[in-house]
């Protein structure tokens, strides 16, 4: 748990970008939707590389659009590889992980970062990598919850009010010791949207670092408007 990873250990970022973006409702897959002058995915990859601590990026693309995605990412050269993604997000992560392991077996630290969180500040990416390097086998960026949260039953009746001070919303990149992420995915039996959840099921500890509001996930047209408003004047 506390064995530090060598400072020069290879860091690979897996970017699941194979979703259709049903809730966004655009005519093209969400990762290719333009925001602030470039596709979401281009901003996401640029942000990962700008953090200065990621050696390789593996993108899981919509299987029928691998060529389009390769074209969109050409500017980054061989540092960025593209594989066809899968049916569910967890399948896409698994396929990208297999690619990372087969092309760079010496990789020790792996990040999993949603293409949809395309404006994640570099300091969040660095904080996650540093925490894994310092010996935490699984690390997630989190934010406190602003609203009161209720648990309801299938009829919509409230069954519980969790103590808000103990709740966090979870962002990406999530960082892992690569062997642990492989073990977590090997025992996965149902699709999940959160890799750290798989690690929890193994009984392994998951550490947290501070997330950032700018790491918001673009899910709906509303989120796209927010992102344009926040970042259209920024140096991206
Ligand atoms: N993702 C993926 N492969 C899938 C499904 C999702 O790689 N089969 C990726 C998405 O491209 C996205 C990230 O996982 O970057 C988070 O998923 P989400 O925000 O839910 O994106 P979509 O699944 O595309 O959106 P929706 O659920 O609205 O269809
Ligand atoms: Mg989805």
Tab-separated table of C-alpha atoms and ligand atoms in Angstrom:
chain	number	residue	atom	x	y	z
A	1	UNK	CA	0.000	0.000	0.000
A	2	UNK	CA	2.790	2.423	0.844
A	3	UNK	CA	5.522	1.160	-1.471
A	4	UNK	CA	6.504	4.192	-3.533
A	5	UNK	CA	6.695	3.760	-7.288
A	6	UNK	CA	9.996	4.755	-8.905
A	7	UNK	CA	9.931	8.393	-9.996
A	8	UNK	CA	10.684	7.429	-13.593
A	9	UNK	CA	8.055	4.651	-13.756
A	10	UNK	CA	6.056	4.812	-16.947
A	11	UNK	CA	2.625	6.493	-16.753
A	12	UNK	CA	-0.075	5.649	-19.283
A	13	UNK	CA	-3.436	7.395	-19.533
A	14	UNK	CA	-6.396	5.410	-20.858
A	15	UNK	CA	-9.105	7.614	-22.333
A	16	UNK	CA	-12.494	5.962	-22.774
A	17	UNK	CA	-14.045	7.942	-25.648
A	18	UNK	CA	-16.194	5.310	-27.327
A	19	UNK	CA	-19.572	6.403	-25.970
A	20	UNK	CA	-22.373	7.595	-28.223
A	21	UNK	CA	-23.312	10.591	-26.080
A	22	UNK	CA	-27.005	9.774	-26.007
A	23	UNK	CA	-27.754	12.387	-23.346
A	24	UNK	CA	-25.898	15.079	-25.290
A	25	UNK	CA	-28.016	14.255	-28.332
A	26	UNK	CA	-25.506	15.390	-30.981
A	27	UNK	CA	-25.497	13.653	-34.378
A	28	UNK	CA	-21.888	12.504	-33.849
A	29	UNK	CA	-20.247	10.669	-30.909
A	30	UNK	CA	-19.686	12.992	-27.948
A	31	UNK	CA	-15.874	12.764	-28.039
A	32	UNK	CA	-15.899	14.350	-31.507
A	33	UNK	CA	-18.307	17.164	-30.686
A	34	UNK	CA	-16.543	20.536	-30.970
A	35	UNK	CA	-16.285	22.792	-27.925
A	36	UNK	CA	-14.134	25.931	-27.800
A	37	UNK	CA	-12.752	25.244	-31.271
A	38	UNK	CA	-11.743	21.573	-31.013
A	39	UNK	CA	-13.360	18.192	-30.341
A	40	UNK	CA	-13.768	17.300	-26.659
A	41	UNK	CA	-11.315	14.437	-27.089
A	42	UNK	CA	-8.581	16.720	-28.461
A	43	UNK	CA	-8.900	18.989	-25.405
A	44	UNK	CA	-8.818	15.951	-23.122
A	45	UNK	CA	-5.645	14.509	-24.675
A	46	UNK	CA	-3.991	17.927	-24.813
A	47	UNK	CA	-4.716	18.415	-21.110
A	48	UNK	CA	-3.232	15.042	-20.175
A	49	UNK	CA	-0.020	15.716	-22.098
A	50	UNK	CA	0.194	19.300	-20.786
A	51	UNK	CA	0.304	17.946	-17.229
A	52	UNK	CA	3.860	16.827	-18.021
A	53	UNK	CA	3.649	13.485	-16.205
A	54	UNK	CA	1.944	11.237	-18.790
A	55	UNK	CA	4.189	9.221	-21.135
A	56	UNK	CA	1.576	7.567	-23.322
A	57	UNK	CA	-2.138	7.935	-24.057
A	58	UNK	CA	-4.410	5.127	-25.282
A	59	UNK	CA	-7.794	6.276	-26.559
A	60	UNK	CA	-10.769	3.916	-26.938
A	61	UNK	CA	-12.710	5.237	-29.924
A	62	UNK	CA	-16.197	4.418	-31.189
A	63	UNK	CA	-15.472	1.204	-33.163
A	64	UNK	CA	-16.971	2.580	-36.393
A	65	UNK	CA	-15.014	5.842	-36.130
A	66	UNK	CA	-11.465	4.757	-35.372
A	67	UNK	CA	-10.152	6.388	-38.567
A	68	UNK	CA	-11.840	9.708	-37.776
A	69	UNK	CA	-10.424	9.666	-34.251
A	70	UNK	CA	-6.918	8.781	-35.499
A	71	UNK	CA	-7.152	11.783	-37.830
A	72	UNK	CA	-8.363	14.106	-35.078
A	73	UNK	CA	-5.396	13.091	-32.874
A	74	UNK	CA	-2.703	13.114	-35.569
A	75	UNK	CA	-1.084	16.274	-34.140
A	76	UNK	CA	0.052	14.297	-31.054
A	77	UNK	CA	2.083	11.724	-33.005
A	78	UNK	CA	2.968	8.252	-31.708
A	79	UNK	CA	2.481	9.234	-28.054
A	80	UNK	CA	-1.233	8.696	-28.613
A	81	UNK	CA	-2.600	5.320	-29.725
A	82	UNK	CA	-6.179	4.586	-30.690
A	83	UNK	CA	-8.046	1.300	-30.213
A	84	UNK	CA	-11.664	0.401	-30.941
A	85	UNK	CA	-13.744	0.721	-27.779
A	86	UNK	CA	-16.415	-1.634	-26.497
A	87	UNK	CA	-20.115	-1.870	-25.739
A	88	UNK	CA	-19.850	-0.423	-22.213
A	89	UNK	CA	-17.394	2.048	-20.704
A	90	UNK	CA	-15.758	-0.747	-18.702
A	91	UNK	CA	-15.207	-2.712	-21.936
A	92	UNK	CA	-13.525	0.323	-23.478
A	93	UNK	CA	-11.251	0.726	-20.447
A	94	UNK	CA	-10.377	-2.952	-20.585
A	95	UNK	CA	-9.505	-2.811	-24.300
A	96	UNK	CA	-7.313	0.272	-23.808
A	97	UNK	CA	-5.635	-1.376	-20.818
A	98	UNK	CA	-4.837	-4.482	-22.888
A	99	UNK	CA	-3.252	-2.260	-25.534
A	100	UNK	CA	-1.165	-0.399	-22.946
A	101	UNK	CA	0.061	-3.654	-21.385
A	102	UNK	CA	0.944	-5.257	-24.711
A	103	UNK	CA	2.750	-2.231	-26.157
A	104	UNK	CA	4.486	-1.132	-22.935
A	105	UNK	CA	4.768	-4.012	-20.446
A	106	UNK	CA	6.953	-1.810	-18.215
A	107	UNK	CA	4.055	0.537	-17.391
A	108	UNK	CA	3.487	0.878	-13.638
A	109	UNK	CA	0.996	3.713	-13.255
A	110	UNK	CA	-2.228	3.949	-15.192
A	111	UNK	CA	-4.755	6.770	-15.309
A	112	UNK	CA	-8.313	6.324	-16.531
A	113	UNK	CA	-9.694	9.636	-17.755
A	114	UNK	CA	-13.068	10.329	-19.363
A	115	UNK	CA	-12.803	12.158	-22.684
A	116	UNK	CA	-15.913	13.984	-21.476
A	117	UNK	CA	-13.918	15.653	-18.632
A	118	UNK	CA	-11.934	17.508	-21.241
A	119	UNK	CA	-11.054	20.637	-19.234
A	120	UNK	CA	-9.593	18.910	-16.184
A	121	UNK	CA	-6.824	21.189	-14.868
A	122	UNK	CA	-3.263	19.793	-15.114
A	123	UNK	CA	-2.808	20.149	-11.345
A	124	UNK	CA	-5.534	17.548	-10.730
A	125	UNK	CA	-3.807	15.135	-13.140
A	126	UNK	CA	-0.464	15.728	-11.432
A	127	UNK	CA	-1.933	15.287	-7.945
A	128	UNK	CA	-3.362	11.882	-8.906
A	129	UNK	CA	-0.085	10.698	-10.461
A	130	UNK	CA	1.926	11.937	-7.472
A	131	UNK	CA	-0.339	10.104	-5.025
A	132	UNK	CA	0.044	6.813	-6.931
A	133	UNK	CA	3.792	7.338	-7.171
A	134	UNK	CA	3.868	7.929	-3.416
A	135	UNK	CA	2.445	4.443	-2.881
A	136	UNK	CA	-1.366	4.689	-2.986
A	137	UNK	CA	-2.574	1.832	-5.244
A	138	UNK	CA	-5.787	3.638	-6.226
A	139	UNK	CA	-6.493	7.377	-6.201
A	140	UNK	CA	-9.563	9.382	-7.207
A	141	UNK	CA	-10.188	13.148	-7.395
A	142	UNK	CA	-13.278	14.195	-5.448
A	143	UNK	CA	-15.329	17.265	-4.585
A	144	UNK	CA	-17.612	17.915	-1.624
A	145	UNK	CA	-21.350	17.685	-2.270
A	146	UNK	CA	-23.166	21.030	-2.315
A	147	UNK	CA	-26.731	19.696	-2.244
A	148	UNK	CA	-28.409	17.519	0.328
A	149	UNK	CA	-28.669	13.997	-1.110
A	150	UNK	CA	-31.582	11.603	-0.468
A	151	UNK	CA	-31.795	7.888	-1.080
A	152	UNK	CA	-35.195	6.909	-2.494
A	153	UNK	CA	-36.972	3.629	-3.240
A	154	UNK	CA	-38.377	2.580	-6.623
A	155	UNK	CA	-41.577	4.541	-5.915
A	156	UNK	CA	-39.602	7.719	-5.230
A	157	UNK	CA	-40.171	7.681	-1.473
A	158	UNK	CA	-37.271	8.817	0.656
A	159	UNK	CA	-35.642	6.004	2.595
A	160	UNK	CA	-32.525	7.747	3.915
A	161	UNK	CA	-30.642	11.033	4.139
A	162	UNK	CA	-26.902	10.286	4.123
A	163	UNK	CA	-24.677	12.641	6.115
A	164	UNK	CA	-23.600	15.108	3.434
A	165	UNK	CA	-20.297	15.871	5.108
A	166	UNK	CA	-19.173	12.305	4.354
A	167	UNK	CA	-20.238	12.322	0.689
A	168	UNK	CA	-18.066	13.220	-2.310
A	169	UNK	CA	-18.650	13.415	-6.033
A	170	UNK	CA	-16.024	11.610	-8.057
A	171	UNK	CA	-14.122	12.867	-11.082
A	172	UNK	CA	-11.351	11.561	-13.319
A	173	UNK	CA	-8.502	10.896	-13.916
A	174	UNK	CA	-8.540	7.967	-11.538
A	175	UNK	CA	-5.029	6.617	-10.950
A	176	UNK	CA	-3.956	3.042	-10.250
A	177	UNK	CA	-1.072	0.707	-9.843
A	178	UNK	CA	-1.474	-1.106	-13.149
A	179	UNK	CA	-1.460	-4.619	-11.656
A	180	UNK	CA	-4.289	-3.649	-9.324
A	181	UNK	CA	-6.414	-2.221	-12.149
A	182	UNK	CA	-5.891	-5.418	-14.158
A	183	UNK	CA	-6.939	-7.555	-11.197
A	184	UNK	CA	-9.969	-5.320	-10.645
A	185	UNK	CA	-11.088	-5.662	-14.262
A	186	UNK	CA	-10.426	-9.420	-14.274
A	187	UNK	CA	-13.009	-9.959	-11.505
A	188	UNK	CA	-15.570	-7.585	-13.007
A	189	UNK	CA	-18.897	-9.352	-13.601
A	190	UNK	CA	-21.214	-6.457	-14.578
A	191	UNK	CA	-20.639	-3.134	-16.378
A	192	UNK	CA	-19.522	-0.331	-14.079
A	193	UNK	CA	-18.902	3.368	-14.733
A	194	UNK	CA	-16.313	3.731	-11.995
A	195	UNK	CA	-13.010	1.858	-11.997
A	196	UNK	CA	-12.326	2.666	-8.359
A	197	UNK	CA	-15.531	0.809	-7.496
A	198	UNK	CA	-13.961	-2.374	-8.873
A	199	UNK	CA	-10.914	-1.833	-6.695
A	200	UNK	CA	-13.147	-1.360	-3.625
A	201	UNK	CA	-14.744	-4.733	-4.343
A	202	UNK	CA	-11.297	-6.313	-4.064
A	203	UNK	CA	-11.063	-4.844	-0.571
A	204	UNK	CA	-8.185	-2.580	-1.579
A	205	UNK	CA	-7.972	0.987	-0.265
A	206	UNK	CA	-8.883	3.937	-2.495
A	207	UNK	CA	-7.359	7.316	-1.617
A	208	UNK	CA	-8.755	10.725	-2.564
A	209	UNK	CA	-7.192	13.983	-3.731
A	210	UNK	CA	-8.861	17.327	-4.366
A	211	UNK	CA	-10.795	17.504	-7.613
A	212	UNK	CA	-11.714	20.736	-9.385
A	213	UNK	CA	-15.004	22.209	-10.669
A	214	UNK	CA	-13.388	22.586	-14.114
A	215	UNK	CA	-13.130	18.783	-14.324
A	216	UNK	CA	-16.890	18.674	-14.916
A	217	UNK	CA	-18.157	15.913	-17.184
A	218	UNK	CA	-19.869	17.143	-20.321
A	219	UNK	CA	-23.006	15.011	-20.360
A	220	UNK	CA	-25.929	17.198	-21.487
A	221	UNK	CA	-26.359	20.224	-23.794
A	222	UNK	CA	-26.458	22.341	-20.617
A	223	UNK	CA	-22.924	21.181	-19.730
A	224	UNK	CA	-21.718	22.110	-23.212
A	225	UNK	CA	-23.034	25.663	-22.750
A	226	UNK	CA	-21.294	25.891	-19.360
A	227	UNK	CA	-18.007	24.653	-20.847
A	228	UNK	CA	-18.179	27.165	-23.724
A	229	UNK	CA	-18.901	29.970	-21.269
A	230	UNK	CA	-16.054	28.971	-18.947
A	231	UNK	CA	-13.334	28.149	-21.440
A	232	UNK	CA	-13.963	29.928	-24.738
A	233	UNK	CA	-11.686	32.827	-23.744
A	234	UNK	CA	-9.073	30.614	-22.097
A	235	UNK	CA	-5.701	29.696	-23.598
A	236	UNK	CA	-6.374	26.079	-24.551
B	1	LIG	N1	-17.422	5.498	-22.933
B	1	LIG	C1	-16.665	4.557	-23.641
B	1	LIG	N2	-17.262	3.414	-24.127
B	1	LIG	C2	-18.573	3.185	-23.940
B	1	LIG	C3	-19.361	4.126	-23.217
B	1	LIG	C4	-18.747	5.272	-22.718
B	1	LIG	O1	-15.474	4.753	-23.842
B	1	LIG	N3	-19.109	2.089	-24.441
B	1	LIG	C5	-16.784	6.746	-22.478
B	1	LIG	C6	-17.459	7.999	-23.042
B	1	LIG	O2	-16.981	8.240	-24.382
B	1	LIG	C7	-17.068	9.065	-22.045
B	1	LIG	C8	-16.878	8.295	-20.742
B	1	LIG	O3	-16.891	6.905	-21.081
B	1	LIG	O4	-15.837	9.730	-22.365
B	1	LIG	C9	-17.975	8.620	-19.742
B	1	LIG	O5	-19.219	8.183	-20.241
B	1	LIG	P1	-20.491	9.125	-20.494
B	1	LIG	O6	-20.234	10.509	-20.048
B	1	LIG	O7	-21.679	8.365	-19.991
B	1	LIG	O8	-20.508	9.200	-22.117
B	1	LIG	P2	-21.486	8.461	-23.100
B	1	LIG	O9	-21.670	7.041	-22.673
B	1	LIG	O10	-20.964	8.718	-24.469
B	1	LIG	O11	-22.834	9.303	-22.900
B	1	LIG	P3	-24.324	8.743	-22.706
B	1	LIG	O12	-24.284	7.855	-21.466
B	1	LIG	O13	-25.149	9.982	-22.558
B	1	LIG	O14	-24.642	7.966	-23.981
B	2	LIG	MG1	-22.647	6.595	-20.796
